[in-house]
PDB file of C-alpha atoms in Angstrom:
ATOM      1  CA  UNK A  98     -22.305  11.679  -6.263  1.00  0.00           C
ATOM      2  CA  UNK A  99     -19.755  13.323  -8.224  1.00  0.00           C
ATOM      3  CA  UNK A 100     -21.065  17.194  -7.439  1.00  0.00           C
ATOM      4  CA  UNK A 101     -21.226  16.291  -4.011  1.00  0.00           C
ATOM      5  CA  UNK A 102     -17.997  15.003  -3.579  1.00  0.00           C
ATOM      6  CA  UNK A 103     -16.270  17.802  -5.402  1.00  0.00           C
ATOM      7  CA  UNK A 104     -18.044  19.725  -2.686  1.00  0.00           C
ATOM      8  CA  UNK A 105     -16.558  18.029  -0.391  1.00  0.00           C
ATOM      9  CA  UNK A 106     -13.055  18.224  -2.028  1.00  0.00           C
ATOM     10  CA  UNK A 107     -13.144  21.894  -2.406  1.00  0.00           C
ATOM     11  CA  UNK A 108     -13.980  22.259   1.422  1.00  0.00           C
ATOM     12  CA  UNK A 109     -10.571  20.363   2.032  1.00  0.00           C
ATOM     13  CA  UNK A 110      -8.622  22.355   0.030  1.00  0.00           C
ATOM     14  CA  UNK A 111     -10.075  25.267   0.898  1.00  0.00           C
ATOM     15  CA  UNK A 112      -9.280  24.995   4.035  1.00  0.00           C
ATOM     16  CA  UNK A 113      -5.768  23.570   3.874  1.00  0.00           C
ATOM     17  CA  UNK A 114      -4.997  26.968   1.991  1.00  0.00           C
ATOM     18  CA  UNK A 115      -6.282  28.660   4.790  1.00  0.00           C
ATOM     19  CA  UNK A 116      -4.341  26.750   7.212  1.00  0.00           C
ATOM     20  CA  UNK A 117      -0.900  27.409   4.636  1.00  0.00           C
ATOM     21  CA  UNK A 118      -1.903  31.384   4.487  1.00  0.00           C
ATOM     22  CA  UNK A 119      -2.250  31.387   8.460  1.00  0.00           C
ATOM     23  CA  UNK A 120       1.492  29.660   8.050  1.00  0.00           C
ATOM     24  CA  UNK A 121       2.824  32.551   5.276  1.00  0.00           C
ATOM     25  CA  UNK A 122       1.175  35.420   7.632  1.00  0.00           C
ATOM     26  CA  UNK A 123       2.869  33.694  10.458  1.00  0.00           C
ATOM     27  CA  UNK A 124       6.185  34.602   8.152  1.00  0.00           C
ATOM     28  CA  UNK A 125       6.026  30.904   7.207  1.00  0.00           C
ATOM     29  CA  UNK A 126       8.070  30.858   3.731  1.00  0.00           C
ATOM     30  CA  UNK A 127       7.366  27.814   1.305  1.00  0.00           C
ATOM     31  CA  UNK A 128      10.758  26.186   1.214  1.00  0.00           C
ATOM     32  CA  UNK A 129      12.134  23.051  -1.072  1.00  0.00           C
ATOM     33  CA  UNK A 130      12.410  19.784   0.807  1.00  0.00           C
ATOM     34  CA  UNK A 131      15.670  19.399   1.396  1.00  0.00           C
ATOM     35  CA  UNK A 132      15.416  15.561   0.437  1.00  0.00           C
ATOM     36  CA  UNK A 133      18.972  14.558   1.917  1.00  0.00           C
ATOM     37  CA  UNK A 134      18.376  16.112   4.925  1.00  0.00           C
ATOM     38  CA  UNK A 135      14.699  14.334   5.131  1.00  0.00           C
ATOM     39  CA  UNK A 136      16.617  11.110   4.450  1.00  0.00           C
ATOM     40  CA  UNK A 137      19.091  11.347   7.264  1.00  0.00           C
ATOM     41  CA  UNK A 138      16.210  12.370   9.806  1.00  0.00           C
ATOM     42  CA  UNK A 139      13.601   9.790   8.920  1.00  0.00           C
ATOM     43  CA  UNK A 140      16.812   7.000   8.798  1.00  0.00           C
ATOM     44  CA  UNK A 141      18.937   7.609  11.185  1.00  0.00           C
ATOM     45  CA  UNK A 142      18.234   7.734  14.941  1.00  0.00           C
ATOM     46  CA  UNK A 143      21.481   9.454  16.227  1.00  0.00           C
ATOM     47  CA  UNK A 144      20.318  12.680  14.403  1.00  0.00           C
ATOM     48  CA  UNK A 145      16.597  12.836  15.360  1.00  0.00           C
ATOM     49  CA  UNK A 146      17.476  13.027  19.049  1.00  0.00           C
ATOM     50  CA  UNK A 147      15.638  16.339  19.225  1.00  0.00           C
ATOM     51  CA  UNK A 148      12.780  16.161  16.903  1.00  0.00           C
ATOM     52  CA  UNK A 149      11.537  12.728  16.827  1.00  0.00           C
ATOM     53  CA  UNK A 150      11.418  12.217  12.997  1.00  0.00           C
ATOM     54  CA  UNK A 151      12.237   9.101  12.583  1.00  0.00           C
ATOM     55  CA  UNK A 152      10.016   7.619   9.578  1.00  0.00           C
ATOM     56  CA  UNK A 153       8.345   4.935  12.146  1.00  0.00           C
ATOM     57  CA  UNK A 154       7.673   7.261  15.108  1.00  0.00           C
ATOM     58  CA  UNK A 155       6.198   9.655  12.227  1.00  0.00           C
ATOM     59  CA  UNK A 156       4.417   6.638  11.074  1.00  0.00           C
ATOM     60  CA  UNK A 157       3.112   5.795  14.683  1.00  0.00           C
ATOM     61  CA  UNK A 158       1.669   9.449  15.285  1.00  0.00           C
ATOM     62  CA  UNK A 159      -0.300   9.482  11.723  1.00  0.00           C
ATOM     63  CA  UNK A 160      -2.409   6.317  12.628  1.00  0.00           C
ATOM     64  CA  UNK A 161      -2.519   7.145  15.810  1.00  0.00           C
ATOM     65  CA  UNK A 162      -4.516  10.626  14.415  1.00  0.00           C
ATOM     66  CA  UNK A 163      -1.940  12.423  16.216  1.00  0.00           C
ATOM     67  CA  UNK A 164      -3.177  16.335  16.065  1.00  0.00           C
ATOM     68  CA  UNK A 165      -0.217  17.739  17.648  1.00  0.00           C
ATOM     69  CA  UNK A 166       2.226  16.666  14.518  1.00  0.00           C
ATOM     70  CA  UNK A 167       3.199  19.659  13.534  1.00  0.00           C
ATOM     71  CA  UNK A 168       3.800  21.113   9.365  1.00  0.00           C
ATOM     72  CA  UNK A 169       7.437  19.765   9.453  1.00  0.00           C
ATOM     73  CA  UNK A 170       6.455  16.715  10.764  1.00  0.00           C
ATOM     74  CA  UNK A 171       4.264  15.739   8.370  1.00  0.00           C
ATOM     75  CA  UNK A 172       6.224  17.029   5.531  1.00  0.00           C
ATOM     76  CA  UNK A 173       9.045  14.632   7.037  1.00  0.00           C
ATOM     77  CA  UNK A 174       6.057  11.883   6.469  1.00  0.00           C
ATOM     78  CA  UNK A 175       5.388  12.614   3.146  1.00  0.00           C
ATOM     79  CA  UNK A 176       8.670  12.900   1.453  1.00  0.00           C
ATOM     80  CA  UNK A 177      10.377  10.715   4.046  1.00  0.00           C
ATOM     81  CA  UNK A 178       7.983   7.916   2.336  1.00  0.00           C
ATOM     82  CA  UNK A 179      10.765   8.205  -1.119  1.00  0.00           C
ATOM     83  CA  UNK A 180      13.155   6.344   1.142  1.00  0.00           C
ATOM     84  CA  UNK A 181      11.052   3.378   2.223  1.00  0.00           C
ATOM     85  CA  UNK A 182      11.377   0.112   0.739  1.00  0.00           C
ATOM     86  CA  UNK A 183       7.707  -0.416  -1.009  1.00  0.00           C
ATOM     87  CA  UNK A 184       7.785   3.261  -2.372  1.00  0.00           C
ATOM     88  CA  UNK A 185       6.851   2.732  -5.809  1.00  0.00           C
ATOM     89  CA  UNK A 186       5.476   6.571  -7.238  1.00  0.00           C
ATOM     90  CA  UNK A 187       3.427   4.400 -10.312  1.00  0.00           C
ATOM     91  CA  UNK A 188       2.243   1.668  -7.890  1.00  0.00           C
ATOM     92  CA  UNK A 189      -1.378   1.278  -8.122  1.00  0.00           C
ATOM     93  CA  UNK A 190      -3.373  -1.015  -5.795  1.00  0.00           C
ATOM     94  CA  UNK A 191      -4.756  -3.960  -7.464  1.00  0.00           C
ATOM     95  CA  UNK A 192      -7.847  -2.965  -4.664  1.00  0.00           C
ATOM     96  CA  UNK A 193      -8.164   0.405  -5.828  1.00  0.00           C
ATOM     97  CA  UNK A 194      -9.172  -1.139  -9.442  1.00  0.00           C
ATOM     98  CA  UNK A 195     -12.081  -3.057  -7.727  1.00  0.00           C
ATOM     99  CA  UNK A 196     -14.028   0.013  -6.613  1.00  0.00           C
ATOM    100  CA  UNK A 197     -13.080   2.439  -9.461  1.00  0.00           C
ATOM    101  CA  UNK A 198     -16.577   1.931 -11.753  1.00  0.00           C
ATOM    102  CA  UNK A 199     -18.800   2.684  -8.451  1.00  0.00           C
ATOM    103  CA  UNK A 200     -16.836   6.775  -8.672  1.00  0.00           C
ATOM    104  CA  UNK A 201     -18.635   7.030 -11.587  1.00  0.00           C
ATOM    105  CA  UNK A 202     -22.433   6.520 -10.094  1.00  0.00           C
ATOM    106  CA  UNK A 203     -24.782   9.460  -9.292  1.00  0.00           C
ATOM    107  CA  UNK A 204     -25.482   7.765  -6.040  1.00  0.00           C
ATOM    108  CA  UNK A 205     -24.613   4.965  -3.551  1.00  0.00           C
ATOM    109  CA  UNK A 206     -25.945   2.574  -1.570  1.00  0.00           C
ATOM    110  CA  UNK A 207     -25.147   1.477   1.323  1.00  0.00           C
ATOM    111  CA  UNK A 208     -24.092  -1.990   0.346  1.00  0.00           C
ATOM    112  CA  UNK A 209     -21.931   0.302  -2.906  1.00  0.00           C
ATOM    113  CA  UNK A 210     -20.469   2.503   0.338  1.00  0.00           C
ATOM    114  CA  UNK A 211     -19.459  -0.743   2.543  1.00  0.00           C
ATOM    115  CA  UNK A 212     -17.639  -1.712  -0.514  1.00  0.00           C
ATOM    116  CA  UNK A 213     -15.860   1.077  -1.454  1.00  0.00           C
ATOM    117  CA  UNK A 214     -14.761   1.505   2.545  1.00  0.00           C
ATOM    118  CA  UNK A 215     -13.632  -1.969   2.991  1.00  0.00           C
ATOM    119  CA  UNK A 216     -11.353  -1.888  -0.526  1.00  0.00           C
ATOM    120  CA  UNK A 217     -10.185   1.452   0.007  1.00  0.00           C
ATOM    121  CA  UNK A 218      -8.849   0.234   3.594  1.00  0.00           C
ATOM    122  CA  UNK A 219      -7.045  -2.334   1.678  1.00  0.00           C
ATOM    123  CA  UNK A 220      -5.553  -0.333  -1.046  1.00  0.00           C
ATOM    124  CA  UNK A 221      -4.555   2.409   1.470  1.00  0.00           C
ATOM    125  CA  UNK A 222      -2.627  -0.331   3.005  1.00  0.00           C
ATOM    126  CA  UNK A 223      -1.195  -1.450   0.336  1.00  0.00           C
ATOM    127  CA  UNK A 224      -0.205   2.249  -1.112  1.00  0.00           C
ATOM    128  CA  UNK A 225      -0.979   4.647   2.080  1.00  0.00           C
ATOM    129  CA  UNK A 226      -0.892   8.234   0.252  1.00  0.00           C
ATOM    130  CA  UNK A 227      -3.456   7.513  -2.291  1.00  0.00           C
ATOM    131  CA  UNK A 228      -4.849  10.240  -1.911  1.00  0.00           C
ATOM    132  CA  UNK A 229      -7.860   9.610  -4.926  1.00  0.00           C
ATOM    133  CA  UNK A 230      -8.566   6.586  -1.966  1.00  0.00           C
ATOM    134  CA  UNK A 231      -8.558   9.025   0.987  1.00  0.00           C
ATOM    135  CA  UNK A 232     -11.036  10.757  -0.699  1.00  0.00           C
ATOM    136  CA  UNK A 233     -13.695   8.274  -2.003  1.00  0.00           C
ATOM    137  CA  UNK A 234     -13.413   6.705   1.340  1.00  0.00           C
ATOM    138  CA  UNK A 235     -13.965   9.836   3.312  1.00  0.00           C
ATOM    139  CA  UNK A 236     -16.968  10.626   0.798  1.00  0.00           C
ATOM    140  CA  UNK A 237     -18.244   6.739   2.049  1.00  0.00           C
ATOM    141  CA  UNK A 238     -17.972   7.041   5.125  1.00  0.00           C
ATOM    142  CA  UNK A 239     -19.648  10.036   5.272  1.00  0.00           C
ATOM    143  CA  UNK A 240     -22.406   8.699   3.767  1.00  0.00           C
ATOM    144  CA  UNK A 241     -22.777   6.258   6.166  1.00  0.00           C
ATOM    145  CA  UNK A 242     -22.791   8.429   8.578  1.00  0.00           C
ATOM    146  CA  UNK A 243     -19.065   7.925  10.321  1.00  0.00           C
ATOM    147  CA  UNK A 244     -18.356  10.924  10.826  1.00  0.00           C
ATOM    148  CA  UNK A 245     -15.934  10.246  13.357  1.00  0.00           C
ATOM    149  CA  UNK A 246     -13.204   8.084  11.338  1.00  0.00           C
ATOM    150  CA  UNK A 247     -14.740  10.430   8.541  1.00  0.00           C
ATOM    151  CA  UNK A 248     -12.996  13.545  10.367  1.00  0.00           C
ATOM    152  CA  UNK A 249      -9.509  11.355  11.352  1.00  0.00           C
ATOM    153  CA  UNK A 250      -9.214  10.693   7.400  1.00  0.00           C
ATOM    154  CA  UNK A 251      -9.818  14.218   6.407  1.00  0.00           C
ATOM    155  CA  UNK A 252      -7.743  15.949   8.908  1.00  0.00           C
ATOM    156  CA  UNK A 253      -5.029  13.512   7.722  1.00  0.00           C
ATOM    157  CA  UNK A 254      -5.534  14.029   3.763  1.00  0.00           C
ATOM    158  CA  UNK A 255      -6.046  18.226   4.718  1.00  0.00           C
ATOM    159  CA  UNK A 256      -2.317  17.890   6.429  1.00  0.00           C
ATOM    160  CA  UNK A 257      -0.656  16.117   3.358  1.00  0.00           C
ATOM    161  CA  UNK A 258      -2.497  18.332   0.871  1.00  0.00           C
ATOM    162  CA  UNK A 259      -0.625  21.573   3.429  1.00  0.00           C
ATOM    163  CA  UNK A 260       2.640  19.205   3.484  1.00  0.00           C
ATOM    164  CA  UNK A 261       2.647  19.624  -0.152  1.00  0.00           C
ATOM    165  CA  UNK A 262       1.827  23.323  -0.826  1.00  0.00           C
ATOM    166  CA  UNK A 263       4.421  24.076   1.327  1.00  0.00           C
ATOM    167  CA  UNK A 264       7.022  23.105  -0.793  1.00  0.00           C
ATOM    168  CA  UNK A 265       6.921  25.842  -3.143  1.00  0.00           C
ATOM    169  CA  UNK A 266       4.314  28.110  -4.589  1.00  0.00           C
ATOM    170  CA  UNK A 267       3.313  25.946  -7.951  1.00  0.00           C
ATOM    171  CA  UNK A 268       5.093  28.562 -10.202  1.00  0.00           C
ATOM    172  CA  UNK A 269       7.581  27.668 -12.157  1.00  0.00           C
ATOM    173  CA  UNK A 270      10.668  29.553 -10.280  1.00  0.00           C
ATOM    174  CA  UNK A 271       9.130  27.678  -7.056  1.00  0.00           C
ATOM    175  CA  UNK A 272       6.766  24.400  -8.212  1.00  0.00           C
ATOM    176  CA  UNK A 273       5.559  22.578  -5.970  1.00  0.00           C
ATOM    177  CA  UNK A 274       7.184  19.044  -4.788  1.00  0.00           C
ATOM    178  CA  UNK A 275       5.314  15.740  -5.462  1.00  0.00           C
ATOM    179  CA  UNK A 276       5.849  12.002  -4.530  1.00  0.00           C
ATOM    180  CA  UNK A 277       3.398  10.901  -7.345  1.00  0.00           C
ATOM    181  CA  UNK A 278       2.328  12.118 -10.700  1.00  0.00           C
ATOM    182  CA  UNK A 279      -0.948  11.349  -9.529  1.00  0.00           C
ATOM    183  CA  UNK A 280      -0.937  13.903  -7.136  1.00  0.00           C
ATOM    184  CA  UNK A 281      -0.139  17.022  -8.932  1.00  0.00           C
ATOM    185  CA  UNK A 282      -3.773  16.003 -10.689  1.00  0.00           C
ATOM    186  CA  UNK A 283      -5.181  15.578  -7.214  1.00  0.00           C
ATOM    187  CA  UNK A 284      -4.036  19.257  -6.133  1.00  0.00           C
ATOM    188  CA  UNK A 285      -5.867  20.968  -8.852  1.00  0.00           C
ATOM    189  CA  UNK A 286      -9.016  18.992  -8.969  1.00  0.00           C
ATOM    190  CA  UNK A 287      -9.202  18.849  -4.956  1.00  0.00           C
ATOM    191  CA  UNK A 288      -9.146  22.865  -5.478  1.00  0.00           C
ATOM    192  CA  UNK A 289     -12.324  22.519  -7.634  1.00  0.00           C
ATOM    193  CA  UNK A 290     -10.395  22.915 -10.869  1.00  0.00           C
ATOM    194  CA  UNK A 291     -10.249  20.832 -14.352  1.00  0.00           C
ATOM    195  CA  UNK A 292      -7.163  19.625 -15.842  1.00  0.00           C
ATOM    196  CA  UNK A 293      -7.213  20.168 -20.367  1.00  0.00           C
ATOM    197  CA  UNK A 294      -3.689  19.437 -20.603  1.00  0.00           C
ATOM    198  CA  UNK A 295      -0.363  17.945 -18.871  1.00  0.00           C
ATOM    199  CA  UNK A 296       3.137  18.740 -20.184  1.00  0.00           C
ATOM    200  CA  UNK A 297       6.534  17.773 -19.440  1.00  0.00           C
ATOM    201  CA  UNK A 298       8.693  20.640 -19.322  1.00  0.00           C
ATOM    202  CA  UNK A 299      12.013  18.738 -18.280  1.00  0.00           C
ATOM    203  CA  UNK A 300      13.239  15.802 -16.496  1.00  0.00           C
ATOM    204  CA  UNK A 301      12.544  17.504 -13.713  1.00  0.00           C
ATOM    205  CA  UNK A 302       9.352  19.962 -13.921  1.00  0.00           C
ATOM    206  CA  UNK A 303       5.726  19.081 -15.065  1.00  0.00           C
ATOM    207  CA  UNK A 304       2.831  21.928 -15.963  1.00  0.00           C
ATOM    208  CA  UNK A 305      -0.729  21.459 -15.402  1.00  0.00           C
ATOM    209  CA  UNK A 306      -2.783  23.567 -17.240  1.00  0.00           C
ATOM    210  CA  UNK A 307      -6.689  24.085 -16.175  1.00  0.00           C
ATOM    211  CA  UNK A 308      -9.561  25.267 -17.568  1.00  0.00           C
ATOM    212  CA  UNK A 309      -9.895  28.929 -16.906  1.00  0.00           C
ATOM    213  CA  UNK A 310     -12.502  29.893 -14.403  1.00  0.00           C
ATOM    214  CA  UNK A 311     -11.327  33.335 -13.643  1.00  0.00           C
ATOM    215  CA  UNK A 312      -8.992  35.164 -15.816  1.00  0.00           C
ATOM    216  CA  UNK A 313      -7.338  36.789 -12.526  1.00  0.00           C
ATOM    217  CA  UNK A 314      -6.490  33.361 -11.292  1.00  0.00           C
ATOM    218  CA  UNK A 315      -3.269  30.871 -12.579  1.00  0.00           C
ATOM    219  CA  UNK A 316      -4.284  28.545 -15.545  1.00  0.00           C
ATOM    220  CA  UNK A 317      -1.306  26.888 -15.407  1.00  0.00           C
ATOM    221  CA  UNK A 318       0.823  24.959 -12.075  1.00  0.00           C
ATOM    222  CA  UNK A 319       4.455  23.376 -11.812  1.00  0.00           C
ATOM    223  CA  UNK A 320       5.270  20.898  -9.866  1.00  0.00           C
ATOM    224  CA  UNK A 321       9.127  18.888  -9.235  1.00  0.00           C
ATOM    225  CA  UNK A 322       9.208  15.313  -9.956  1.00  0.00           C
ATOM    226  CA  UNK A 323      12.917  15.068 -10.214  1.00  0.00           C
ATOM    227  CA  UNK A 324      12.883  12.849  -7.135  1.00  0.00           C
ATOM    228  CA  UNK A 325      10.067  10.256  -8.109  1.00  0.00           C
ATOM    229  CA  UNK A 326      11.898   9.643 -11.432  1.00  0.00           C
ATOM    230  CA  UNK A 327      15.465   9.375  -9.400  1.00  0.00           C
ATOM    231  CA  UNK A 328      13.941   6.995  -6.897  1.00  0.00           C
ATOM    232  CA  UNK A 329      11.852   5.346  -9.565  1.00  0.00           C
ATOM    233  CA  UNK A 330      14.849   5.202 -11.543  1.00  0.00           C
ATOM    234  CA  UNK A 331      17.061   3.708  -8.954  1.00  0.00           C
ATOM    235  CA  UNK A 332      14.528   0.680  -7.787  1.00  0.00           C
ATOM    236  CA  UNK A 333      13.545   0.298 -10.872  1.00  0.00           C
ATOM    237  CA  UNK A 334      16.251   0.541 -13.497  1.00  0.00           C
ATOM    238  CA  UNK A 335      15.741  -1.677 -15.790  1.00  0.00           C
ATOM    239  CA  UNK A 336      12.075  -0.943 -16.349  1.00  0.00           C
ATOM    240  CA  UNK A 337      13.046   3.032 -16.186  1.00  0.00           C
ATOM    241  CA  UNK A 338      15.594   1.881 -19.499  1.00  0.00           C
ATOM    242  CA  UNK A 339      12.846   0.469 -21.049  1.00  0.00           C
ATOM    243  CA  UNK A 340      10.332   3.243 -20.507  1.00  0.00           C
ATOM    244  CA  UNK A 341      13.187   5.265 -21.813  1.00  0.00           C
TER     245      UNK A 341
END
């Protein structure tokens, strides 16, 4: 199961960089989320008159499968998710733990797919960009043969996954901006890729460094968590002092 869905997780990536380099050749430049300006948009109605970004109407199009929400949009979704009240960047589903020995089998049944699909439901309720859950449940349904709510769930996880590398360009002078650790492991592996080693560079910046594959290609990403540890930091205080 595991070859198959890396397969399956290199496809998606593949094609969101594809999607992101029809974006740069459209003169798209990767820009920093401005995360003020994000907050004021997704918060406050007076100033979303013209672009309907406020975090619930944003919320409304993404389970609706909305396919005409546009880069911004989405990126609005993503980050605009810091300011809302259950945002918790080290939250993990207590449903997600449930499922997690069944990744590890060469194959599924279809009794091992139901459950995976009905506890990854739950735990993407309970923390919505899990993105580790979008993709075991895509891979279930898929073997089940919904392809239909298997499509919705990919097209949504291929639009974060662009909302993301369009923050920067994972160097260092330009990483790219994360609302979870988690997911700067989630980039790399998604892109086929295998994480030997995680540093901390400074409060702010976090490497990845992968196994090379190619000598011509990166062997090493960056990515800005300065705002999970603010946030984190800021609901959180007196576990962020302990941590400390």
């Amino acid at each position: 199961m595991k070859k198959i869905l890396t397969i399956i997780l290199i496809g998606i990536i593949i094609s969101s960089f594809t999607s992101f380099s029809a974006d740069k050749k459209n003169k798209f430049v990767p820009v920093t989320p401005n995360m003020e300006e994000i907050k004021q948009n997704t918060q406050n109605p007076d100033s979303i008159s013209k672009y309907h970004l406020l975090y619930k109407t944003l919320w409304r199009k993404f389970q609706q499968n909305d396919t005409n929400m546009s880069l911004n949009e989405y990126r609005h979704l993503y980050y605009g998710y810091t300011f809302q009240e259950d945002y918790n960047p080290y939250r993990i589903s207590e449903f997600s733990t449930k499922i997690q020995p069944l990744y590890y089998n060469k194959t599924l049944t279809r009794a091992e797919c139901d459950t995976i699909i009905k506890y990854a439901e739950l735990s993407l309720a309970d923390v919505p960009f899990d993105l580790n859950q979008m993709q075991f449940y895509i891979y279930a349904l898929k073997t089940k043969k919904k392809n239909a709510l298997a499509s919705i769930w990919q097209y949504r996880l291929n639009h974060l996954i662009q909302a993301i590398l369009s923050s920067g360009t994972g160097k260092l002078e330009s990483p790219w901006v994360v609302i979870s650790p988690v997911h700067e492991y989630n980039i790399a592996n998604f892109a086929g890729l295998r994480v030997i080693d995680h540093k901390e560079i400074n409060d702010s910046i976090d490497q990845i460094i992968v196994e090379e594959t190619d000598p011509r290609k990166p062997k090493e990403f960056y990515f800005n968590v300065s705002y999970v540890k603010k946030e984190y930091a800021r609901k959180f205080k007196e576990s962020y002092i302990v941590n400390e």
